[in-house]
XYZ file of C-alpha atoms in Angstrom:
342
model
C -46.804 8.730 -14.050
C -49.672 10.566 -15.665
C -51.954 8.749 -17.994
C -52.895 10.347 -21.292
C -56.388 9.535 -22.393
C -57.609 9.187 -26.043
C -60.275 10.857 -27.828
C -62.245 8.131 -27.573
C -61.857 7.240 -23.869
C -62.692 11.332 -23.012
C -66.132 10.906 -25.056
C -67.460 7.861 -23.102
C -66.512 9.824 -19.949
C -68.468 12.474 -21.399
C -71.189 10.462 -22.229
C -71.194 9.063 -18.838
C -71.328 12.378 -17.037
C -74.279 13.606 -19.402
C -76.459 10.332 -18.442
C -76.012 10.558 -15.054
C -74.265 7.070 -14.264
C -71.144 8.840 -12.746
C -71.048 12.097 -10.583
C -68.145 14.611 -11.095
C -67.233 14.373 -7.804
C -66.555 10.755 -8.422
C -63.863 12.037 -10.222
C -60.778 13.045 -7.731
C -57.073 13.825 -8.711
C -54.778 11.508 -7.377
C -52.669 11.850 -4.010
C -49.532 13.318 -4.196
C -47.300 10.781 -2.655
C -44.152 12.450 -3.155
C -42.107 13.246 -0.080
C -41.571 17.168 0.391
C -38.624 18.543 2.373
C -39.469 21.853 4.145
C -36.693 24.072 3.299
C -35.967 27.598 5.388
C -34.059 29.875 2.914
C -33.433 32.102 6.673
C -31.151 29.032 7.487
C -29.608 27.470 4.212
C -28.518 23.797 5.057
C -24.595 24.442 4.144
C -22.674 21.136 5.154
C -24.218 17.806 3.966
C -24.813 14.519 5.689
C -22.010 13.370 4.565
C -19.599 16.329 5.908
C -21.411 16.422 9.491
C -20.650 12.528 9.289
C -16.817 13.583 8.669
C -16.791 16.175 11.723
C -18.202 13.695 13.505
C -15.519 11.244 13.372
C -12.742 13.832 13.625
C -14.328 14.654 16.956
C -14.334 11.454 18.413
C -10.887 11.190 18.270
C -10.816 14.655 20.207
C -13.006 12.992 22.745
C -11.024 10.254 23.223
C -7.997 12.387 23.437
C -9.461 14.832 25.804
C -10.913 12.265 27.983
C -6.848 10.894 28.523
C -5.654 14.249 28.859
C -8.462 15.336 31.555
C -7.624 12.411 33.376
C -4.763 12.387 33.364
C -4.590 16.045 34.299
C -7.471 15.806 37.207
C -6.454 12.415 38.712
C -9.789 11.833 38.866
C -11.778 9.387 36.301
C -13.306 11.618 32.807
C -15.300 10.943 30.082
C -16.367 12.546 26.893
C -17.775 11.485 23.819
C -19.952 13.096 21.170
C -23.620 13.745 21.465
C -23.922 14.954 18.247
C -23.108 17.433 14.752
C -25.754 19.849 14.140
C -25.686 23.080 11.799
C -27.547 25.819 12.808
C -27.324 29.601 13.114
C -25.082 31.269 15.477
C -27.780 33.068 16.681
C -29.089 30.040 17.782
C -25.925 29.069 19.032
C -26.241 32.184 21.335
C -29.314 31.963 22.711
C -28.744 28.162 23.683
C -25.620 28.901 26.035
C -26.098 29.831 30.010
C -24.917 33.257 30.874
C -22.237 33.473 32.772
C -20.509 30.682 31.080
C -17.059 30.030 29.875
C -16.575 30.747 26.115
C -12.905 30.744 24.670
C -12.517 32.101 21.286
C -10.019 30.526 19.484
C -8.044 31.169 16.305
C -8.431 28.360 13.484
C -4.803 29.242 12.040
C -4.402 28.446 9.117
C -7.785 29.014 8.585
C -9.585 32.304 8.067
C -11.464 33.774 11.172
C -12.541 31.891 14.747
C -13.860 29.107 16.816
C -15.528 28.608 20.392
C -15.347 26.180 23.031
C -18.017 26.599 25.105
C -17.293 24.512 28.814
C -20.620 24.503 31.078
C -20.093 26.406 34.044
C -20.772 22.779 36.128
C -17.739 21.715 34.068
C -15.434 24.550 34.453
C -15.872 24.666 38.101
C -15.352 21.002 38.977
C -11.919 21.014 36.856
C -10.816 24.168 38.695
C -11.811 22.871 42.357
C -10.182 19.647 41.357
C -6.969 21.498 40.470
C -6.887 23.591 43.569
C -7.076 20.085 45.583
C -11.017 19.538 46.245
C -13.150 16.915 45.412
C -14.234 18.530 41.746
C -18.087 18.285 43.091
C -18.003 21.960 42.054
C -20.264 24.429 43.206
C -23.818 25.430 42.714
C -23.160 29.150 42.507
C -22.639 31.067 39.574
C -20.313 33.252 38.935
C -18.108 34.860 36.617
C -14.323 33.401 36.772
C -11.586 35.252 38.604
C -8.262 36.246 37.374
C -6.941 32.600 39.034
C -10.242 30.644 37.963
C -9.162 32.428 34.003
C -5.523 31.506 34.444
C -6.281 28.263 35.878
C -8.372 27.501 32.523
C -6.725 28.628 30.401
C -3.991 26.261 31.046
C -6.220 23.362 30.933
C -7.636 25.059 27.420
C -4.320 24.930 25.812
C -4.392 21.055 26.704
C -7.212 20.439 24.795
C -6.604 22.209 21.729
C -3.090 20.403 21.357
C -5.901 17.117 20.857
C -7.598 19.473 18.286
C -4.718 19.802 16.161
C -4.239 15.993 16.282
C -7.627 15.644 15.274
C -7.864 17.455 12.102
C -4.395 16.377 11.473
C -5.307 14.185 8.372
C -7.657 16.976 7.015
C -5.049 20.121 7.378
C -2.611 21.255 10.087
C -4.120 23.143 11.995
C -2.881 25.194 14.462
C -5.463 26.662 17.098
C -4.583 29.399 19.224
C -6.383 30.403 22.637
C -7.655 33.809 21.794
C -9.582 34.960 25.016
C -11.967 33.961 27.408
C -15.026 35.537 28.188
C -18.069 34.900 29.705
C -21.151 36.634 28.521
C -21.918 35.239 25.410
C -23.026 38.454 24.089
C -19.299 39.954 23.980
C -18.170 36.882 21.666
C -19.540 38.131 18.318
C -17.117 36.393 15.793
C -19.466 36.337 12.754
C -22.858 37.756 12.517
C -26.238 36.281 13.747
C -27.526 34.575 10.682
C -24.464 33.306 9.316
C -24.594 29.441 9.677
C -22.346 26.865 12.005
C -21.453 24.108 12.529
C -22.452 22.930 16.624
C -20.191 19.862 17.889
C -21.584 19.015 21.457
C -19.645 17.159 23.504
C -21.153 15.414 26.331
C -18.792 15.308 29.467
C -18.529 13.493 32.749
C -15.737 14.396 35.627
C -16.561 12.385 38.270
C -20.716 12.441 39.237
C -20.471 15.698 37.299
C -22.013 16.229 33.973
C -22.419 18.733 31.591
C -21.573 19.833 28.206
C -18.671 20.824 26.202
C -19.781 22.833 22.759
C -17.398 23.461 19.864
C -18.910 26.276 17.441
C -17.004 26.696 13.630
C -18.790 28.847 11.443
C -19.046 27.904 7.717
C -16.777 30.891 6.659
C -14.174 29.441 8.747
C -14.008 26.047 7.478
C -15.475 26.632 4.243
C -11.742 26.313 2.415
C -11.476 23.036 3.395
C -15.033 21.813 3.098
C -14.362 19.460 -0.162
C -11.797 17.625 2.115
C -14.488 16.603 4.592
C -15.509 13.568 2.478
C -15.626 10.171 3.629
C -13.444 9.496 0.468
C -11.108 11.673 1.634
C -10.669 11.204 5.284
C -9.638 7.359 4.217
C -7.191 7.846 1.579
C -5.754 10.708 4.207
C -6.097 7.821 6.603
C -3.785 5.201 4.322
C -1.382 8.066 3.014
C -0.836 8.765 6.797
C -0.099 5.563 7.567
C 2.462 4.956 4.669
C 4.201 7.757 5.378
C 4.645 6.917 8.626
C 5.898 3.320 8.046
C 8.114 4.684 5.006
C 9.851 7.414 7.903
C 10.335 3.559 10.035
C 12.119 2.052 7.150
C 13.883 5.307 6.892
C 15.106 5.693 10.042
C 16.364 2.136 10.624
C 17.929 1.802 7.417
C 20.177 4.822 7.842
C 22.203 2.830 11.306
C 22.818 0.053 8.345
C 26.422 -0.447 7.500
C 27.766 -0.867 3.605
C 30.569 -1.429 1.870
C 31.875 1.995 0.071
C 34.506 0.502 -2.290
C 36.993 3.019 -4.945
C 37.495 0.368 -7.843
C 40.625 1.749 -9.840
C 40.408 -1.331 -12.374
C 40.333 -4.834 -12.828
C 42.595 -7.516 -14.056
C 42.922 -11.581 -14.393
C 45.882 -12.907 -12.273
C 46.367 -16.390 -11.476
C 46.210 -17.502 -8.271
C 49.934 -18.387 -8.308
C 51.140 -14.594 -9.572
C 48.490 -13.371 -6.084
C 50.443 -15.638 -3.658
C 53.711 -15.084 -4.886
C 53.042 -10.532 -4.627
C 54.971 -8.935 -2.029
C 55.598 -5.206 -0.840
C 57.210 -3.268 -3.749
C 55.708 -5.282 -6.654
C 53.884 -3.578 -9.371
C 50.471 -4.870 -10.852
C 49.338 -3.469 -14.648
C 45.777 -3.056 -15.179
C 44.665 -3.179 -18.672
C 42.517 -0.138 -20.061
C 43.658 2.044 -17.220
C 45.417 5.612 -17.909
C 46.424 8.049 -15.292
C 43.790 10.623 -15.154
C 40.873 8.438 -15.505
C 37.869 8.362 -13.176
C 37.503 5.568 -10.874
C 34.190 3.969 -9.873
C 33.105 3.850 -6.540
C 31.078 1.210 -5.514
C 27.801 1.012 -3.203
C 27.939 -2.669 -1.746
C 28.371 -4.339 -5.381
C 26.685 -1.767 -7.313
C 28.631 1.079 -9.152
C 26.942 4.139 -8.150
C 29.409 7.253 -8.405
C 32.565 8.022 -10.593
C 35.547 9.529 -8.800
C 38.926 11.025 -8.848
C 41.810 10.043 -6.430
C 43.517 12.247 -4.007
C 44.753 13.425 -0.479
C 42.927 14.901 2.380
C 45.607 15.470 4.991
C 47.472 12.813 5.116
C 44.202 10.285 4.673
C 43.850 8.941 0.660
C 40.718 10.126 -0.252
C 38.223 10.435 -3.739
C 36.519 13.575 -5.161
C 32.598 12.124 -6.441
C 32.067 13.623 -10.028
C 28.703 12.283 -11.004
C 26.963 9.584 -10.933
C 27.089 6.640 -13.123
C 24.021 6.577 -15.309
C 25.936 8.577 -18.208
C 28.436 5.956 -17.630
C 25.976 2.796 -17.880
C 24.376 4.310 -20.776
C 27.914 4.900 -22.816
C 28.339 0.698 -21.643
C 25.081 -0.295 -23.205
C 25.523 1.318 -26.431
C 28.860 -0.099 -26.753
C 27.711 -3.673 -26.227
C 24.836 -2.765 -28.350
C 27.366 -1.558 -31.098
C 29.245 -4.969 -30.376
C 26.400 -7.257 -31.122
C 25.256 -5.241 -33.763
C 28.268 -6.406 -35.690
C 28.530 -9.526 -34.519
């Protein structure tokens, strides 16, 4: 904080300087200790720490999902786990990839525009010579895929962006589609040069070999949902998810429970002497009870329904006409009304 000096203090200074006891150069401004941030306006930072932390964790689960499903797929033992989140230009993005490599564009539906998956070449050719029944060592040559090779990964692309969709399940459904594969990086312009992205790498192991796996979503593409990619967010996603899932459970085994579906057409008090001595033919009166009126029909021991009588077939059946709330309500106010003149 600066210090303000009086009158006083700047005239003994003054007086100091004039007599020669203190040299102006004595006199130096204080360092600046404030911490300064270098900022490029060519590359505007447009996700923050807290949204590459986000991506980050969806991600993981996609690693640990495509690490089952490669596999699984290969037979052979996989790993893959994330390196890291960076944002950067997709300029930059270009310039960083091998040429030939394998880029697949993909289509973020329902999200505006495209994504790539960039698989290194070492990658791409150990999953394809472990498919066609080789050791998945791969091969030091480079070269640009085949029709088979494309075919061939294609397949195993599809695979992997099933564990995308699971991955950004709790942040939107999303529904990636495999666009097309190409392998100069030049003919995969999906947004222009400076626009800004967000770079997921993916470090991957098949076997003894490595390489990387890079998943590029520029900001235009995920900027609609970039309020959701909060920590706050992802949780209560997280808890919602799970609620919903154990409210379908209790659902689904509640609905092989059996009940009791009673029609109540009335009620009456009979001795116990009048219900042994009933047989076939005998008629019981029930008090308050015209022909016409709606019967209740009862849902284990609560009334839930009223209903008429009749016939389907030759099978007695009842006709639901609403449900009972009216019916409840009329009840209340009449016992209201009753102890209200009581």
């Amino acid at each position: 904080m600066t210090e303000v000096l009086s009158q006083d203090e700047i005239d003994q200074l003054l007086t100091a300087i004039n007599a020669g006891d203190t040299e102006p150069e004595d006199f130096k401004p204080a360092a600046d200790t404030r911490k300064i941030k270098i900022y490029d306006f060519k590359r505007p930072d447009k996700f923050s720490k807290e949204q590459i932390r986000t991506i980050s964790i969806m991600h993981e689960t996609f690693a640990r999902l495509t690490t089952t499903a490669l596999s699984a797929q290969l037979r052979s033992m996989a790993h893959v786990h994330v390196a890291s989140v960076d944002q950067l230009t997709y300029e930059e993005f270009i310039r960083s990839i091998p040429t030939p490599t394998t880029l697949a564009v993909i289509n973020m539906d329902p999200l505006k525009g495209n994504a790539i998956l960039e698989i290194d070449p070492a990658i791409t050719f150990s999953i394809i010579e472990r498919l066609f029944g080789g050791t998945g060592e791969g091969t030091k040559s480079q070269h640009e895929l085949t029709d088979i090779e494309a075919a061939v990964m294609e397949g195993m692309i599809v695979r992997i962006l099933g564990n995308l969709r699971e991955a950004w399940a709790q942040v939107i459904d999303l529904r990636p589609r495999l666009g097309q594969i190409e392998t100069n990086p030049q003919f995969a312009q999906i947004v222009p040069p400076t626009d800004m992205v967000v770079l997921v790498t993916l470090e991957t192991k098949l076997g003894e070999v490595e390489g990387m796996m890079n998943f590029c979503i520029p900001y235009l593409t995920i900027e609609p949902i970039i309020g959701k990619l909060s920590a706050q967010f992802w949780y209560s996603s997280a808890r919602r998810a799970a609620t919903n899932e154990n409210l379908n459970t209790l659902k689904e085994k509640l609905s092989t429970v059996d009940i009791d579906v009673v029609a109540e057409i009335g009620r009456i008090q009979v001795p116990i002497k009048d219900v042994l001595a009933l047989r076939a033919g005998d008629v019981v009166r029930l008090y308050n009870v015209k022909v016409g009126d709606t019967f209740s029909l009862n849902i284990g021991n609560k009334k839930k329904y009223l209903c008429r009588p009749g016939v389907i077939g030759k099978k007695i059946a009842v006709q639901i006409i609403s449900k009972t709330e009216e019916l409840e309500k009329e009840e209340f106010e009449e016992l209201t009304t009753e102890e209200e003149e009581l």
